[in-house]
PDB file of C-alpha atoms in Angstrom:
ATOM      1  CA  UNK A   1      -5.716 -15.803  11.875  1.00 33.00           C
ATOM      2  CA  UNK A   2      -5.412 -19.580  11.435  1.00 31.00           C
ATOM      3  CA  UNK A   3      -2.300 -21.296  12.764  1.00 28.00           C
ATOM      4  CA  UNK A   4      -0.068 -22.640   9.994  1.00 29.00           C
ATOM      5  CA  UNK A   5       2.911 -25.008  10.050  1.00 29.00           C
ATOM      6  CA  UNK A   6       5.756 -24.101   7.748  1.00 27.00           C
ATOM      7  CA  UNK A   7       8.442 -26.258   6.196  1.00 27.00           C
ATOM      8  CA  UNK A   8      11.559 -25.118   4.382  1.00 29.00           C
ATOM      9  CA  UNK A   9      11.323 -26.213   0.771  1.00 30.00           C
ATOM     10  CA  UNK A  10      14.237 -27.965  -0.844  1.00 28.00           C
ATOM     11  CA  UNK A  11      14.255 -25.839  -3.964  1.00 28.00           C
ATOM     12  CA  UNK A  12      15.203 -22.247  -4.639  1.00 29.00           C
ATOM     13  CA  UNK A  13      14.348 -19.985  -7.547  1.00 30.00           C
ATOM     14  CA  UNK A  14      16.717 -17.484  -9.038  1.00 27.00           C
ATOM     15  CA  UNK A  15      15.603 -14.229 -10.624  1.00 28.00           C
ATOM     16  CA  UNK A  16      17.866 -11.906 -12.568  1.00 30.00           C
ATOM     17  CA  UNK A  17      17.212  -8.185 -12.193  1.00 29.00           C
ATOM     18  CA  UNK A  18      19.019  -5.103 -13.370  1.00 32.00           C
ATOM     19  CA  UNK A  19      20.855  -4.609 -10.076  1.00 33.00           C
ATOM     20  CA  UNK A  20      22.103  -8.219  -9.952  1.00 32.00           C
ATOM     21  CA  UNK A  21      20.727 -11.604  -8.952  1.00 32.00           C
ATOM     22  CA  UNK A  22      17.935 -12.097  -6.442  1.00 37.00           C
ATOM     23  CA  UNK A  23      17.468 -15.506  -4.841  1.00 37.00           C
ATOM     24  CA  UNK A  24      14.267 -16.521  -3.120  1.00 38.00           C
ATOM     25  CA  UNK A  25      13.036 -19.725  -1.557  1.00 45.00           C
ATOM     26  CA  UNK A  26       9.587 -21.220  -1.276  1.00 46.00           C
ATOM     27  CA  UNK A  27       7.854 -22.450   1.875  1.00 53.00           C
ATOM     28  CA  UNK A  28       5.617 -25.496   1.778  1.00 53.00           C
ATOM     29  CA  UNK A  29       2.428 -25.253   3.805  1.00 57.00           C
ATOM     30  CA  UNK A  30      -1.030 -26.736   4.002  1.00 53.00           C
ATOM     31  CA  UNK A  31      -3.657 -25.078   1.834  1.00 50.00           C
ATOM     32  CA  UNK A  32      -7.214 -24.517   3.180  1.00 52.00           C
ATOM     33  CA  UNK A  33      -8.433 -27.859   1.804  1.00 49.00           C
ATOM     34  CA  UNK A  34      -5.721 -29.773   3.661  1.00 51.00           C
ATOM     35  CA  UNK A  35      -3.480 -30.445   0.665  1.00 49.00           C
ATOM     36  CA  UNK A  36       0.194 -29.534   0.536  1.00 59.00           C
ATOM     37  CA  UNK A  37       0.396 -27.822  -2.852  1.00 81.00           C
ATOM     38  CA  UNK A  38       0.916 -24.380  -1.337  1.00 95.00           C
ATOM     39  CA  UNK A  39       4.434 -23.022  -1.721  1.00 94.00           C
ATOM     40  CA  UNK A  40       4.667 -19.439  -0.490  1.00 95.00           C
ATOM     41  CA  UNK A  41       7.699 -17.565  -1.726  1.00 94.00           C
ATOM     42  CA  UNK A  42      10.347 -16.171   0.602  1.00 91.00           C
ATOM     43  CA  UNK A  43      11.800 -13.273  -1.397  1.00 90.00           C
ATOM     44  CA  UNK A  44      14.888 -11.496  -0.031  1.00 82.00           C
ATOM     45  CA  UNK A  45      14.283  -8.795   2.562  1.00 74.00           C
ATOM     46  CA  UNK A  46      17.040  -6.479   1.322  1.00 70.00           C
ATOM     47  CA  UNK A  47      15.807  -3.324  -0.396  1.00 73.00           C
ATOM     48  CA  UNK A  48      17.440  -1.218  -3.072  1.00 74.00           C
ATOM     49  CA  UNK A  49      17.471   2.567  -2.965  1.00 74.00           C
ATOM     50  CA  UNK A  50      17.530   2.771  -6.752  1.00 79.00           C
ATOM     51  CA  UNK A  51      14.693   4.388  -8.753  1.00 80.00           C
ATOM     52  CA  UNK A  52      12.109   1.958 -10.091  1.00 86.00           C
ATOM     53  CA  UNK A  53      11.084   1.855 -13.735  1.00 88.00           C
ATOM     54  CA  UNK A  54       8.217  -0.142 -15.198  1.00 94.00           C
ATOM     55  CA  UNK A  55       5.684   1.321 -12.765  1.00 96.00           C
ATOM     56  CA  UNK A  56       3.851   4.435 -13.927  1.00 96.00           C
ATOM     57  CA  UNK A  57       1.820   7.026 -12.057  1.00 97.00           C
ATOM     58  CA  UNK A  58      -1.457   7.264 -13.982  1.00 97.00           C
ATOM     59  CA  UNK A  59      -3.396   9.572 -11.622  1.00 98.00           C
ATOM     60  CA  UNK A  60      -2.453  11.887  -8.766  1.00 98.00           C
ATOM     61  CA  UNK A  61      -3.994  14.591  -6.627  1.00 98.00           C
ATOM     62  CA  UNK A  62      -3.856  16.354  -3.282  1.00 98.00           C
ATOM     63  CA  UNK A  63      -5.974  18.564  -1.002  1.00 97.00           C
ATOM     64  CA  UNK A  64      -5.248  20.543   2.163  1.00 96.00           C
ATOM     65  CA  UNK A  65      -7.539  19.302   4.938  1.00 96.00           C
ATOM     66  CA  UNK A  66      -8.282  20.981   8.289  1.00 90.00           C
ATOM     67  CA  UNK A  67      -7.764  24.459   9.668  1.00 82.00           C
ATOM     68  CA  UNK A  68      -6.152  23.590  12.985  1.00 85.00           C
ATOM     69  CA  UNK A  69      -2.940  21.637  12.325  1.00 89.00           C
ATOM     70  CA  UNK A  70      -3.739  21.296   8.613  1.00 94.00           C
ATOM     71  CA  UNK A  71      -2.592  18.260   6.661  1.00 96.00           C
ATOM     72  CA  UNK A  72      -2.073  17.549   3.006  1.00 97.00           C
ATOM     73  CA  UNK A  73      -4.023  14.507   1.813  1.00 98.00           C
ATOM     74  CA  UNK A  74      -2.224  12.924  -1.160  1.00 98.00           C
ATOM     75  CA  UNK A  75      -3.156  10.078  -3.490  1.00 98.00           C
ATOM     76  CA  UNK A  76      -1.741   8.338  -6.547  1.00 98.00           C
ATOM     77  CA  UNK A  77      -2.793   5.427  -8.732  1.00 98.00           C
ATOM     78  CA  UNK A  78       0.090   3.265  -9.971  1.00 98.00           C
ATOM     79  CA  UNK A  79       0.176   0.755 -12.820  1.00 98.00           C
ATOM     80  CA  UNK A  80       2.713  -2.033 -13.298  1.00 97.00           C
ATOM     81  CA  UNK A  81       3.427  -1.959 -17.030  1.00 97.00           C
ATOM     82  CA  UNK A  82       5.719  -5.000 -17.039  1.00 96.00           C
ATOM     83  CA  UNK A  83       5.156  -8.761 -17.257  1.00 96.00           C
ATOM     84  CA  UNK A  84       6.725  -9.325 -13.831  1.00 96.00           C
ATOM     85  CA  UNK A  85       5.634  -8.789 -10.229  1.00 97.00           C
ATOM     86  CA  UNK A  86       7.010  -5.691  -8.511  1.00 96.00           C
ATOM     87  CA  UNK A  87       8.034  -6.653  -4.972  1.00 96.00           C
ATOM     88  CA  UNK A  88       8.305  -4.043  -2.213  1.00 95.00           C
ATOM     89  CA  UNK A  89       8.101  -0.821  -4.180  1.00 96.00           C
ATOM     90  CA  UNK A  90       8.841   2.201  -1.997  1.00 96.00           C
ATOM     91  CA  UNK A  91       6.545   5.180  -2.588  1.00 97.00           C
ATOM     92  CA  UNK A  92       7.621   8.526  -1.096  1.00 97.00           C
ATOM     93  CA  UNK A  93       5.262  11.511  -1.070  1.00 98.00           C
ATOM     94  CA  UNK A  94       6.174  15.169  -0.787  1.00 98.00           C
ATOM     95  CA  UNK A  95       4.342  18.481  -1.085  1.00 98.00           C
ATOM     96  CA  UNK A  96       6.458  21.306  -2.497  1.00 98.00           C
ATOM     97  CA  UNK A  97       6.198  25.083  -2.663  1.00 97.00           C
ATOM     98  CA  UNK A  98       6.953  27.107  -5.801  1.00 96.00           C
ATOM     99  CA  UNK A  99      10.682  27.009  -4.981  1.00 97.00           C
ATOM    100  CA  UNK A 100      10.661  23.202  -4.778  1.00 96.00           C
ATOM    101  CA  UNK A 101      10.989  23.091  -0.977  1.00 97.00           C
ATOM    102  CA  UNK A 102       9.079  20.598   1.139  1.00 98.00           C
ATOM    103  CA  UNK A 103       6.230  22.038   3.221  1.00 98.00           C
ATOM    104  CA  UNK A 104       5.619  18.869   5.236  1.00 98.00           C
ATOM    105  CA  UNK A 105       6.269  19.294   8.959  1.00 97.00           C
ATOM    106  CA  UNK A 106       9.592  18.076  10.333  1.00 96.00           C
ATOM    107  CA  UNK A 107       7.925  15.570  12.669  1.00 94.00           C
ATOM    108  CA  UNK A 108       6.132  13.980   9.714  1.00 95.00           C
ATOM    109  CA  UNK A 109       9.169  13.687   7.452  1.00 95.00           C
ATOM    110  CA  UNK A 110       9.762  10.038   8.537  1.00 94.00           C
ATOM    111  CA  UNK A 111       6.112   9.274   7.664  1.00 95.00           C
ATOM    112  CA  UNK A 112       6.277  10.107   3.960  1.00 96.00           C
ATOM    113  CA  UNK A 113       7.347   6.674   2.648  1.00 96.00           C
ATOM    114  CA  UNK A 114       5.375   3.440   2.512  1.00 95.00           C
ATOM    115  CA  UNK A 115       6.063   0.072   0.926  1.00 95.00           C
ATOM    116  CA  UNK A 116       3.758  -1.572  -1.610  1.00 97.00           C
ATOM    117  CA  UNK A 117       4.536  -5.286  -1.184  1.00 96.00           C
ATOM    118  CA  UNK A 118       3.185  -6.717  -4.432  1.00 97.00           C
ATOM    119  CA  UNK A 119       2.033  -5.197  -7.724  1.00 97.00           C
ATOM    120  CA  UNK A 120       1.149  -7.850 -10.284  1.00 97.00           C
ATOM    121  CA  UNK A 121       1.734  -7.571 -14.040  1.00 97.00           C
ATOM    122  CA  UNK A 122      -0.656  -4.995 -15.471  1.00 97.00           C
ATOM    123  CA  UNK A 123      -2.217  -4.339 -12.055  1.00 97.00           C
ATOM    124  CA  UNK A 124      -3.187  -0.919 -10.717  1.00 98.00           C
ATOM    125  CA  UNK A 125      -2.939   0.018  -7.044  1.00 98.00           C
ATOM    126  CA  UNK A 126      -4.114   2.956  -4.973  1.00 98.00           C
ATOM    127  CA  UNK A 127      -1.539   4.581  -2.693  1.00 98.00           C
ATOM    128  CA  UNK A 128      -2.519   7.318  -0.259  1.00 98.00           C
ATOM    129  CA  UNK A 129      -0.854   9.305   2.489  1.00 97.00           C
ATOM    130  CA  UNK A 130      -1.619  12.340   4.650  1.00 97.00           C
ATOM    131  CA  UNK A 131       1.013  14.478   6.364  1.00 97.00           C
ATOM    132  CA  UNK A 132       1.038  17.481   8.667  1.00 97.00           C
ATOM    133  CA  UNK A 133       2.117  20.772   7.099  1.00 97.00           C
ATOM    134  CA  UNK A 134       4.581  23.287   8.429  1.00 96.00           C
ATOM    135  CA  UNK A 135       2.754  26.196  10.084  1.00 95.00           C
ATOM    136  CA  UNK A 136       1.581  28.818   7.613  1.00 94.00           C
ATOM    137  CA  UNK A 137       2.369  26.782   4.479  1.00 95.00           C
ATOM    138  CA  UNK A 138      -1.101  25.438   3.700  1.00 93.00           C
ATOM    139  CA  UNK A 139      -1.631  28.019   0.942  1.00 94.00           C
ATOM    140  CA  UNK A 140       1.859  27.661  -0.548  1.00 95.00           C
ATOM    141  CA  UNK A 141       1.660  24.135  -1.997  1.00 97.00           C
ATOM    142  CA  UNK A 142       2.637  24.309  -5.660  1.00 96.00           C
ATOM    143  CA  UNK A 143       3.026  20.644  -6.563  1.00 96.00           C
ATOM    144  CA  UNK A 144       2.882  17.032  -5.404  1.00 97.00           C
ATOM    145  CA  UNK A 145       6.090  15.002  -5.778  1.00 97.00           C
ATOM    146  CA  UNK A 146       6.042  11.190  -5.740  1.00 97.00           C
ATOM    147  CA  UNK A 147       9.192   9.047  -5.929  1.00 96.00           C
ATOM    148  CA  UNK A 148       9.183   5.313  -6.767  1.00 97.00           C
ATOM    149  CA  UNK A 149      12.199   3.182  -5.899  1.00 95.00           C
ATOM    150  CA  UNK A 150      13.455  -0.050  -4.445  1.00 90.00           C
ATOM    151  CA  UNK A 151      11.360  -2.648  -6.260  1.00 90.00           C
ATOM    152  CA  UNK A 152      12.682  -6.156  -6.880  1.00 92.00           C
ATOM    153  CA  UNK A 153      11.164  -8.142  -9.706  1.00 94.00           C
ATOM    154  CA  UNK A 154       9.640 -11.611  -9.421  1.00 95.00           C
ATOM    155  CA  UNK A 155       8.390 -13.926 -12.140  1.00 95.00           C
ATOM    156  CA  UNK A 156       4.648 -14.012 -12.682  1.00 95.00           C
ATOM    157  CA  UNK A 157       2.962 -16.430 -10.248  1.00 94.00           C
ATOM    158  CA  UNK A 158      -0.398 -17.426  -8.842  1.00 96.00           C
ATOM    159  CA  UNK A 159      -2.140 -18.190  -5.565  1.00 97.00           C
ATOM    160  CA  UNK A 160      -0.129 -21.369  -4.989  1.00 97.00           C
ATOM    161  CA  UNK A 161       3.000 -19.244  -4.413  1.00 97.00           C
ATOM    162  CA  UNK A 162       1.396 -16.241  -2.694  1.00 97.00           C
ATOM    163  CA  UNK A 163       1.287 -14.164  -5.876  1.00 97.00           C
ATOM    164  CA  UNK A 164      -2.479 -14.444  -6.370  1.00 97.00           C
ATOM    165  CA  UNK A 165      -4.701 -11.386  -6.573  1.00 97.00           C
ATOM    166  CA  UNK A 166      -5.830  -9.684  -3.353  1.00 97.00           C
ATOM    167  CA  UNK A 167      -8.679  -7.284  -4.074  1.00 97.00           C
ATOM    168  CA  UNK A 168     -10.928  -4.951  -2.122  1.00 97.00           C
ATOM    169  CA  UNK A 169     -14.478  -3.958  -3.087  1.00 97.00           C
ATOM    170  CA  UNK A 170     -15.963  -0.824  -1.539  1.00 96.00           C
ATOM    171  CA  UNK A 171     -19.272  -1.240   0.275  1.00 96.00           C
ATOM    172  CA  UNK A 172     -21.437   1.488  -1.229  1.00 96.00           C
ATOM    173  CA  UNK A 173     -22.955   3.848   1.318  1.00 96.00           C
ATOM    174  CA  UNK A 174     -20.553   2.787   4.075  1.00 95.00           C
ATOM    175  CA  UNK A 175     -18.312   5.865   4.025  1.00 96.00           C
ATOM    176  CA  UNK A 176     -18.403   8.264   6.969  1.00 96.00           C
ATOM    177  CA  UNK A 177     -16.644  11.609   7.373  1.00 96.00           C
ATOM    178  CA  UNK A 178     -16.695  13.993  10.325  1.00 94.00           C
ATOM    179  CA  UNK A 179     -16.461  17.743   9.840  1.00 92.00           C
ATOM    180  CA  UNK A 180     -12.732  17.713  10.686  1.00 90.00           C
ATOM    181  CA  UNK A 181     -11.857  15.042   8.113  1.00 93.00           C
ATOM    182  CA  UNK A 182     -11.803  11.869  10.175  1.00 94.00           C
ATOM    183  CA  UNK A 183     -13.866   8.889   9.056  1.00 96.00           C
ATOM    184  CA  UNK A 184     -13.991   5.348   7.732  1.00 95.00           C
ATOM    185  CA  UNK A 185     -15.018   3.157   4.816  1.00 96.00           C
ATOM    186  CA  UNK A 186     -16.069  -0.484   4.693  1.00 96.00           C
ATOM    187  CA  UNK A 187     -15.125  -3.032   2.051  1.00 97.00           C
ATOM    188  CA  UNK A 188     -14.931  -6.743   1.331  1.00 96.00           C
ATOM    189  CA  UNK A 189     -11.578  -8.482   0.832  1.00 97.00           C
ATOM    190  CA  UNK A 190     -10.804 -11.378  -1.504  1.00 97.00           C
ATOM    191  CA  UNK A 191      -7.527 -13.289  -1.645  1.00 98.00           C
ATOM    192  CA  UNK A 192      -6.707 -15.932  -4.254  1.00 97.00           C
ATOM    193  CA  UNK A 193      -3.703 -17.090  -2.237  1.00 98.00           C
ATOM    194  CA  UNK A 194      -3.495 -20.579  -0.779  1.00 97.00           C
ATOM    195  CA  UNK A 195      -2.474 -19.290   2.662  1.00 97.00           C
ATOM    196  CA  UNK A 196      -2.758 -16.115   4.725  1.00 97.00           C
ATOM    197  CA  UNK A 197      -0.267 -13.326   4.090  1.00 97.00           C
ATOM    198  CA  UNK A 198       0.757 -10.506   6.454  1.00 95.00           C
ATOM    199  CA  UNK A 199      -0.943  -7.113   6.306  1.00 95.00           C
ATOM    200  CA  UNK A 200       1.093  -3.949   5.812  1.00 94.00           C
ATOM    201  CA  UNK A 201      -1.957  -1.714   5.813  1.00 95.00           C
ATOM    202  CA  UNK A 202      -4.851  -0.609   3.638  1.00 96.00           C
ATOM    203  CA  UNK A 203      -4.316   2.354   1.328  1.00 96.00           C
ATOM    204  CA  UNK A 204      -7.110   4.654   0.191  1.00 97.00           C
ATOM    205  CA  UNK A 205      -7.315   7.130  -2.661  1.00 98.00           C
ATOM    206  CA  UNK A 206     -10.184   9.619  -2.543  1.00 98.00           C
ATOM    207  CA  UNK A 207     -12.080  10.994  -5.545  1.00 98.00           C
ATOM    208  CA  UNK A 208     -14.539  13.836  -5.856  1.00 98.00           C
ATOM    209  CA  UNK A 209     -17.917  13.625  -7.612  1.00 97.00           C
ATOM    210  CA  UNK A 210     -16.243  14.197 -10.977  1.00 98.00           C
ATOM    211  CA  UNK A 211     -13.972  11.165 -10.366  1.00 97.00           C
ATOM    212  CA  UNK A 212     -10.851  13.296  -9.958  1.00 98.00           C
ATOM    213  CA  UNK A 213      -8.209  12.090  -7.450  1.00 98.00           C
ATOM    214  CA  UNK A 214      -8.078  14.603  -4.591  1.00 98.00           C
ATOM    215  CA  UNK A 215      -6.127  12.839  -1.833  1.00 98.00           C
ATOM    216  CA  UNK A 216      -5.466   9.663   0.091  1.00 98.00           C
ATOM    217  CA  UNK A 217      -4.631   7.978   3.366  1.00 97.00           C
ATOM    218  CA  UNK A 218      -3.131   4.806   4.845  1.00 96.00           C
ATOM    219  CA  UNK A 219      -4.759   2.751   7.614  1.00 95.00           C
ATOM    220  CA  UNK A 220      -1.750   1.109   9.224  1.00 89.00           C
ATOM    221  CA  UNK A 221      -3.829  -1.051  11.613  1.00 84.00           C
ATOM    222  CA  UNK A 222      -6.519  -2.807   9.560  1.00 77.00           C
ATOM    223  CA  UNK A 223      -8.391  -5.973  10.658  1.00 75.00           C
ATOM    224  CA  UNK A 224      -6.121  -8.993  11.160  1.00 75.00           C
ATOM    225  CA  UNK A 225      -7.844 -11.102   8.515  1.00 86.00           C
ATOM    226  CA  UNK A 226      -7.622  -8.518   5.736  1.00 94.00           C
ATOM    227  CA  UNK A 227      -4.910 -10.634   4.011  1.00 96.00           C
ATOM    228  CA  UNK A 228      -6.466 -14.005   4.868  1.00 97.00           C
ATOM    229  CA  UNK A 229      -7.203 -16.411   2.052  1.00 97.00           C
ATOM    230  CA  UNK A 230     -10.743 -16.412   0.648  1.00 97.00           C
ATOM    231  CA  UNK A 231     -13.571 -13.892   0.920  1.00 96.00           C
ATOM    232  CA  UNK A 232     -14.137 -11.647   3.944  1.00 95.00           C
ATOM    233  CA  UNK A 233     -16.977  -9.130   4.309  1.00 94.00           C
ATOM    234  CA  UNK A 234     -17.171  -6.278   6.793  1.00 93.00           C
ATOM    235  CA  UNK A 235     -13.578  -5.050   6.531  1.00 95.00           C
ATOM    236  CA  UNK A 236     -12.986  -1.465   7.655  1.00 94.00           C
ATOM    237  CA  UNK A 237     -10.361   1.205   7.047  1.00 95.00           C
ATOM    238  CA  UNK A 238     -10.385   4.050   9.578  1.00 93.00           C
ATOM    239  CA  UNK A 239      -8.883   7.527   9.380  1.00 92.00           C
ATOM    240  CA  UNK A 240      -8.483   8.784  12.942  1.00 89.00           C
ATOM    241  CA  UNK A 241      -6.860  12.063  11.920  1.00 89.00           C
ATOM    242  CA  UNK A 242      -7.622  14.847   9.447  1.00 90.00           C
ATOM    243  CA  UNK A 243      -7.132  12.835   6.251  1.00 95.00           C
ATOM    244  CA  UNK A 244     -10.353  12.957   4.187  1.00 97.00           C
ATOM    245  CA  UNK A 245     -11.028  15.981   1.967  1.00 97.00           C
ATOM    246  CA  UNK A 246     -14.467  17.552   2.366  1.00 96.00           C
ATOM    247  CA  UNK A 247     -15.076  17.094  -1.379  1.00 97.00           C
ATOM    248  CA  UNK A 248     -14.503  13.329  -1.249  1.00 98.00           C
ATOM    249  CA  UNK A 249     -17.265  11.152  -2.680  1.00 98.00           C
ATOM    250  CA  UNK A 250     -16.552   8.168  -0.443  1.00 97.00           C
ATOM    251  CA  UNK A 251     -18.447   5.715  -2.662  1.00 97.00           C
ATOM    252  CA  UNK A 252     -15.742   6.367  -5.280  1.00 98.00           C
ATOM    253  CA  UNK A 253     -12.866   5.586  -2.900  1.00 98.00           C
ATOM    254  CA  UNK A 254     -10.180   3.269  -4.292  1.00 98.00           C
ATOM    255  CA  UNK A 255      -8.998   0.682  -1.771  1.00 97.00           C
ATOM    256  CA  UNK A 256      -5.798  -1.383  -2.001  1.00 97.00           C
ATOM    257  CA  UNK A 257      -4.806  -4.032   0.546  1.00 97.00           C
ATOM    258  CA  UNK A 258      -1.042  -4.332   1.094  1.00 96.00           C
ATOM    259  CA  UNK A 259      -0.165  -8.001   1.743  1.00 97.00           C
ATOM    260  CA  UNK A 260       3.371  -9.321   2.225  1.00 96.00           C
ATOM    261  CA  UNK A 261       5.064 -12.639   2.947  1.00 96.00           C
ATOM    262  CA  UNK A 262       6.457 -11.365   6.236  1.00 92.00           C
ATOM    263  CA  UNK A 263       6.164  -8.219   8.347  1.00 87.00           C
ATOM    264  CA  UNK A 264       9.458  -6.513   9.187  1.00 81.00           C
ATOM    265  CA  UNK A 265       9.462  -4.114  12.091  1.00 79.00           C
ATOM    266  CA  UNK A 266       9.141  -0.565  10.673  1.00 75.00           C
ATOM    267  CA  UNK A 267      11.999   1.834  11.354  1.00 76.00           C
ATOM    268  CA  UNK A 268      10.973   5.491  11.481  1.00 77.00           C
ATOM    269  CA  UNK A 269      13.623   7.258   9.452  1.00 78.00           C
ATOM    270  CA  UNK A 270      13.638   9.371   6.337  1.00 75.00           C
ATOM    271  CA  UNK A 271      13.269   7.172   3.258  1.00 82.00           C
ATOM    272  CA  UNK A 272      12.289   4.012   5.171  1.00 88.00           C
ATOM    273  CA  UNK A 273       8.711   2.705   5.005  1.00 93.00           C
ATOM    274  CA  UNK A 274       6.606   3.265   8.098  1.00 92.00           C
ATOM    275  CA  UNK A 275       4.111   0.477   7.343  1.00 91.00           C
TER     276      UNK A 275
END
């Protein structure tokens, strides 16, 4: 990743949201062409625990994967239906039995929540996760529960403030899956931002041959330049555990790159993001 020099900007922007007033500052840096018109935002790091409205789940699905230490592979597609940017939306997955009880293993309870740094106005994002199941519960899953909370709201922006589009394009034919559900996909990354952002992982949602969502996963350690400005080929997301359903048509995989302005140290606790 290229070295950048940062300056504190003299101005601050104020955004009003339902929970109160959010203040954020901008950072002035050099853009790739050597100019100084790049002002990355510095939104507040505090996070609300309140439910988030304005973001809708438009697709969801899950599949049990593996026979030894089975996991539930879960995926959702979210859409921001507002005219603002959703900042740091927390997405918490759960798999429930018919009585509404979680069947995810105790050790994996702190690994159910991830943060989606930026969802632009009208944008859709793929969010996937895979968790170990409690022994003997693989046939008892009745429903998938997904909770959205914590988002702050920023005014619409562009690449000069770090709110440009970051997109991933699947490389057809690149997907690989082993018999136990491990594997990888390759993709190209494109960022419209004037400077590099920080990666908080690459999320995958898997579809079957009929285009139905059947699961998902998160690669928490993607290539370092996945959030770098410009175009980058040969990016890779790897699943080193039993995350990919056997029915997945990997050419149909949805890929979302999670890019943030900074990278807080994750705290493994229930309800906190692990990415």
